[in-house]
């Protein structure tokens, strides 16, 4: 049980714990997951009856202004945050998804924000959803680049917020500030444990990249898990 650096071993006589801690946790501590580069695994203790799940998708990236060169890398929607509940054979039994926010293009089907000399649009903030959601579930959209400049939009901060759009210097028929990216979506549920050999595989959505060096990136998603004893 474990991995290459932290595991439990039985040699027929002695049970050994290698690279681990022995404590009195009953498995009901809050767990927060933010790393978007890995798949997290959450195992279910034999005493756990329910798991409260709170999850947020990432924010989308902001757009360039109307006259800047369309240089890559292209902007992205925010990544979906996904939880798969799997049985002991690795077969998915239930899927939960909190969608990421649209980037500064796809939400509007193209076009830009304002006219010549316009600031970029701020990225959409993710306000705390209220109810029983943990206070960490909030994010502020990135500021748009200032008007009469070609300044880039700022990245979203906190969790689930959109990146800002680029400001516009000068005028012309194509001149306009860039649209900001959009907030991710929040989802919450309580999962009733049917089998404690099940486990959760969790992917936290990554913030959507802004357009080239012009649009701000969205902020990443967030997951909170907390088991409860019957």
Short mmCIF file of N, CA and C in Angstrom, two decimals, residues 26-104:
data_model
loop_
_atom_site.label_atom_id
_atom_site.label_comp_id
_atom_site.label_asym_id
_atom_site.label_seq_id
_atom_site.Cartn_x
_atom_site.Cartn_y
_atom_site.Cartn_z
N UNK A 26 -8.81 10.75 11.83
CA UNK A 26 -9.90 9.82 11.51
C UNK A 26 -10.39 9.98 10.08
N UNK A 27 -9.67 10.76 9.27
CA UNK A 27 -10.04 10.91 7.87
C UNK A 27 -11.07 11.98 7.59
N UNK A 28 -11.39 12.82 8.58
CA UNK A 28 -12.40 13.86 8.38
C UNK A 28 -11.79 15.25 8.21
N UNK A 29 -10.49 15.33 8.08
CA UNK A 29 -9.86 16.64 7.86
C UNK A 29 -10.23 17.18 6.47
N UNK A 30 -10.28 18.51 6.36
CA UNK A 30 -10.47 19.13 5.06
C UNK A 30 -9.24 18.90 4.19
N UNK A 31 -9.46 18.63 2.91
CA UNK A 31 -8.39 18.48 1.94
C UNK A 31 -8.63 19.48 0.82
N UNK A 32 -7.62 20.31 0.53
CA UNK A 32 -7.70 21.29 -0.55
C UNK A 32 -6.70 20.90 -1.64
N UNK A 33 -7.15 20.94 -2.88
CA UNK A 33 -6.32 20.56 -4.02
C UNK A 33 -6.29 21.70 -5.03
N UNK A 34 -5.06 22.12 -5.40
CA UNK A 34 -4.89 23.23 -6.34
C UNK A 34 -3.92 22.91 -7.47
N UNK A 35 -3.09 21.90 -7.32
CA UNK A 35 -2.07 21.60 -8.33
C UNK A 35 -2.75 21.10 -9.60
N UNK A 36 -2.53 21.82 -10.70
CA UNK A 36 -3.19 21.47 -11.96
C UNK A 36 -2.34 20.56 -12.84
N UNK A 37 -1.14 20.21 -12.38
CA UNK A 37 -0.21 19.46 -13.23
C UNK A 37 -0.26 17.96 -13.01
N UNK A 38 -1.02 17.51 -12.02
CA UNK A 38 -1.07 16.08 -11.70
C UNK A 38 -2.51 15.62 -11.51
N UNK A 39 -2.70 14.31 -11.49
CA UNK A 39 -3.97 13.72 -11.07
C UNK A 39 -3.85 13.36 -9.60
N UNK A 40 -4.70 13.94 -8.79
CA UNK A 40 -4.69 13.67 -7.36
C UNK A 40 -5.52 12.42 -7.07
N UNK A 41 -5.10 11.67 -6.06
CA UNK A 41 -5.89 10.50 -5.65
C UNK A 41 -6.28 10.65 -4.18
N UNK A 42 -7.58 10.45 -3.92
CA UNK A 42 -8.12 10.54 -2.57
C UNK A 42 -8.74 9.19 -2.23
N UNK A 43 -8.19 8.53 -1.22
CA UNK A 43 -8.71 7.22 -0.81
C UNK A 43 -9.73 7.41 0.31
N UNK A 44 -10.63 6.46 0.43
CA UNK A 44 -11.74 6.55 1.38
C UNK A 44 -11.47 5.64 2.57
N UNK A 45 -11.44 6.23 3.75
CA UNK A 45 -11.21 5.45 4.96
C UNK A 45 -12.37 4.52 5.27
N UNK A 46 -12.10 3.43 5.99
CA UNK A 46 -13.16 2.46 6.28
C UNK A 46 -14.27 2.97 7.17
N UNK A 47 -14.03 4.12 7.83
CA UNK A 47 -15.03 4.70 8.73
C UNK A 47 -15.83 5.83 8.09
N UNK A 48 -15.54 6.18 6.83
CA UNK A 48 -16.14 7.35 6.20
C UNK A 48 -17.47 6.97 5.53
N UNK A 49 -18.52 7.72 5.87
CA UNK A 49 -19.86 7.45 5.33
C UNK A 49 -20.22 8.38 4.18
N UNK A 50 -19.78 9.63 4.24
CA UNK A 50 -20.07 10.60 3.18
C UNK A 50 -18.85 11.47 2.95
N UNK A 51 -18.78 12.08 1.76
CA UNK A 51 -17.72 13.03 1.43
C UNK A 51 -18.37 14.27 0.85
N UNK A 52 -18.14 15.41 1.50
CA UNK A 52 -18.60 16.67 0.94
C UNK A 52 -17.60 17.12 -0.12
N UNK A 53 -18.10 17.39 -1.32
CA UNK A 53 -17.28 17.78 -2.46
C UNK A 53 -17.64 19.19 -2.88
N UNK A 54 -16.65 20.07 -2.94
CA UNK A 54 -16.81 21.42 -3.47
C UNK A 54 -15.73 21.62 -4.53
N UNK A 55 -16.11 22.09 -5.72
CA UNK A 55 -15.16 22.13 -6.82
C UNK A 55 -15.46 23.31 -7.75
N UNK A 56 -14.40 23.85 -8.33
CA UNK A 56 -14.50 25.05 -9.16
C UNK A 56 -13.63 24.88 -10.40
N UNK A 57 -14.19 25.19 -11.58
CA UNK A 57 -13.41 25.21 -12.80
C UNK A 57 -12.56 26.46 -12.90
N UNK A 58 -11.58 26.43 -13.79
CA UNK A 58 -10.64 27.54 -13.95
C UNK A 58 -11.22 28.66 -14.81
N UNK A 59 -10.62 29.85 -14.69
CA UNK A 59 -11.01 30.99 -15.49
C UNK A 59 -10.39 30.96 -16.88
N UNK A 60 -11.06 31.60 -17.85
CA UNK A 60 -10.58 31.66 -19.22
C UNK A 60 -9.59 32.79 -19.45
N UNK A 61 -8.80 32.68 -20.52
CA UNK A 61 -7.80 33.68 -20.86
C UNK A 61 -8.38 34.87 -21.59
N UNK A 62 -7.70 36.02 -21.48
CA UNK A 62 -8.14 37.24 -22.14
C UNK A 62 -7.62 37.36 -23.56
N UNK A 63 -8.25 38.28 -24.34
CA UNK A 63 -7.96 38.44 -25.76
C UNK A 63 -7.01 39.62 -26.00
N UNK A 64 -6.43 39.64 -27.19
CA UNK A 64 -5.64 40.78 -27.66
C UNK A 64 -6.56 41.92 -28.08
N UNK A 65 -5.99 43.07 -28.39
CA UNK A 65 -6.81 44.17 -28.90
C UNK A 65 -7.09 43.99 -30.40
N UNK A 66 -7.77 44.96 -31.00
CA UNK A 66 -8.22 44.79 -32.37
C UNK A 66 -7.17 44.96 -33.44
N UNK A 67 -6.03 45.56 -33.10
CA UNK A 67 -5.03 45.84 -34.14
C UNK A 67 -3.72 45.10 -33.95
N UNK A 68 -3.52 44.45 -32.81
CA UNK A 68 -2.28 43.70 -32.60
C UNK A 68 -2.23 42.49 -33.52
N UNK A 69 -1.02 42.09 -33.88
CA UNK A 69 -0.86 40.89 -34.68
C UNK A 69 -1.42 39.68 -33.94
N UNK A 70 -2.06 38.79 -34.70
CA UNK A 70 -2.62 37.58 -34.11
C UNK A 70 -1.51 36.53 -33.96
N UNK A 71 -0.69 36.73 -32.95
CA UNK A 71 0.44 35.83 -32.74
C UNK A 71 0.12 34.87 -31.61
N UNK A 72 0.66 33.68 -31.71
CA UNK A 72 0.41 32.66 -30.71
C UNK A 72 1.30 32.83 -29.49
N UNK A 73 1.12 31.95 -28.50
CA UNK A 73 0.12 30.88 -28.51
C UNK A 73 -1.30 31.41 -28.33
N UNK A 74 -2.25 30.67 -28.89
CA UNK A 74 -3.64 31.10 -28.82
C UNK A 74 -4.20 31.01 -27.42
N UNK A 75 -5.16 31.87 -27.14
CA UNK A 75 -5.82 31.83 -25.82
C UNK A 75 -6.65 30.57 -25.68
N UNK A 76 -6.98 30.29 -24.41
CA UNK A 76 -7.67 29.04 -24.09
C UNK A 76 -8.83 29.30 -23.14
N UNK A 77 -9.82 28.41 -23.22
CA UNK A 77 -10.82 28.34 -22.16
C UNK A 77 -10.15 27.84 -20.89
N UNK A 78 -10.75 28.16 -19.75
CA UNK A 78 -10.28 27.58 -18.51
C UNK A 78 -10.53 26.08 -18.49
N UNK A 79 -9.66 25.35 -17.81
CA UNK A 79 -9.81 23.90 -17.74
C UNK A 79 -10.94 23.47 -16.82
N UNK A 80 -11.61 22.38 -17.19
CA UNK A 80 -12.63 21.78 -16.33
C UNK A 80 -11.98 21.11 -15.14
N UNK A 81 -12.62 21.20 -13.99
CA UNK A 81 -12.21 20.42 -12.82
C UNK A 81 -13.09 19.17 -12.77
N UNK A 82 -12.45 18.01 -12.69
CA UNK A 82 -13.17 16.74 -12.85
C UNK A 82 -12.81 15.79 -11.72
N UNK A 83 -13.82 15.17 -11.14
CA UNK A 83 -13.63 14.14 -10.12
C UNK A 83 -14.27 12.84 -10.62
N UNK A 84 -13.46 11.80 -10.67
CA UNK A 84 -13.93 10.46 -11.05
C UNK A 84 -13.91 9.58 -9.81
N UNK A 85 -15.06 8.99 -9.50
CA UNK A 85 -15.12 8.01 -8.42
C UNK A 85 -15.02 6.63 -9.06
N UNK A 86 -13.98 5.89 -8.65
CA UNK A 86 -13.67 4.62 -9.29
C UNK A 86 -13.74 3.47 -8.28
N UNK A 87 -14.09 2.28 -8.80
CA UNK A 87 -14.07 1.11 -7.95
C UNK A 87 -12.66 0.55 -7.86
N UNK A 88 -12.50 -0.53 -7.11
CA UNK A 88 -11.17 -1.09 -6.87
C UNK A 88 -10.50 -1.60 -8.13
N UNK A 89 -11.27 -1.81 -9.18
CA UNK A 89 -10.71 -2.25 -10.47
C UNK A 89 -10.37 -1.07 -11.38
N UNK A 90 -10.61 0.15 -10.91
CA UNK A 90 -10.31 1.34 -11.70
C UNK A 90 -11.39 1.74 -12.66
N UNK A 91 -12.58 1.16 -12.52
CA UNK A 91 -13.70 1.49 -13.42
C UNK A 91 -14.48 2.66 -12.83
N UNK A 92 -14.70 3.69 -13.63
CA UNK A 92 -15.41 4.88 -13.16
C UNK A 92 -16.87 4.57 -12.86
N UNK A 93 -17.31 4.95 -11.66
CA UNK A 93 -18.69 4.76 -11.24
C UNK A 93 -19.51 6.05 -11.32
N UNK A 94 -18.86 7.18 -11.03
CA UNK A 94 -19.54 8.48 -11.00
C UNK A 94 -18.55 9.55 -11.45
N UNK A 95 -19.05 10.53 -12.18
CA UNK A 95 -18.22 11.66 -12.62
C UNK A 95 -18.87 12.97 -12.19
N UNK A 96 -18.07 13.85 -11.59
CA UNK A 96 -18.51 15.20 -11.27
C UNK A 96 -17.63 16.19 -12.03
N UNK A 97 -18.24 17.24 -12.59
CA UNK A 97 -17.50 18.21 -13.38
C UNK A 97 -17.93 19.63 -13.02
N UNK A 98 -16.93 20.50 -12.85
CA UNK A 98 -17.16 21.95 -12.74
C UNK A 98 -16.45 22.57 -13.94
N UNK A 99 -17.22 23.11 -14.87
CA UNK A 99 -16.67 23.57 -16.14
C UNK A 99 -15.81 24.82 -15.97
N UNK A 100 -14.77 24.91 -16.80
CA UNK A 100 -13.96 26.12 -16.85
C UNK A 100 -14.68 27.22 -17.63
N UNK A 101 -14.23 28.46 -17.43
CA UNK A 101 -14.83 29.60 -18.10
C UNK A 101 -14.33 29.76 -19.53
N UNK A 102 -15.16 30.37 -20.37
CA UNK A 102 -14.80 30.62 -21.76
C UNK A 102 -13.69 31.67 -21.85
N UNK A 103 -12.86 31.57 -22.89
CA UNK A 103 -11.87 32.61 -23.12
C UNK A 103 -12.54 33.86 -23.69
N UNK A 104 -11.74 34.90 -23.93
CA UNK A 104 -12.28 36.19 -24.36
C UNK A 104 -12.76 36.23 -25.80
#
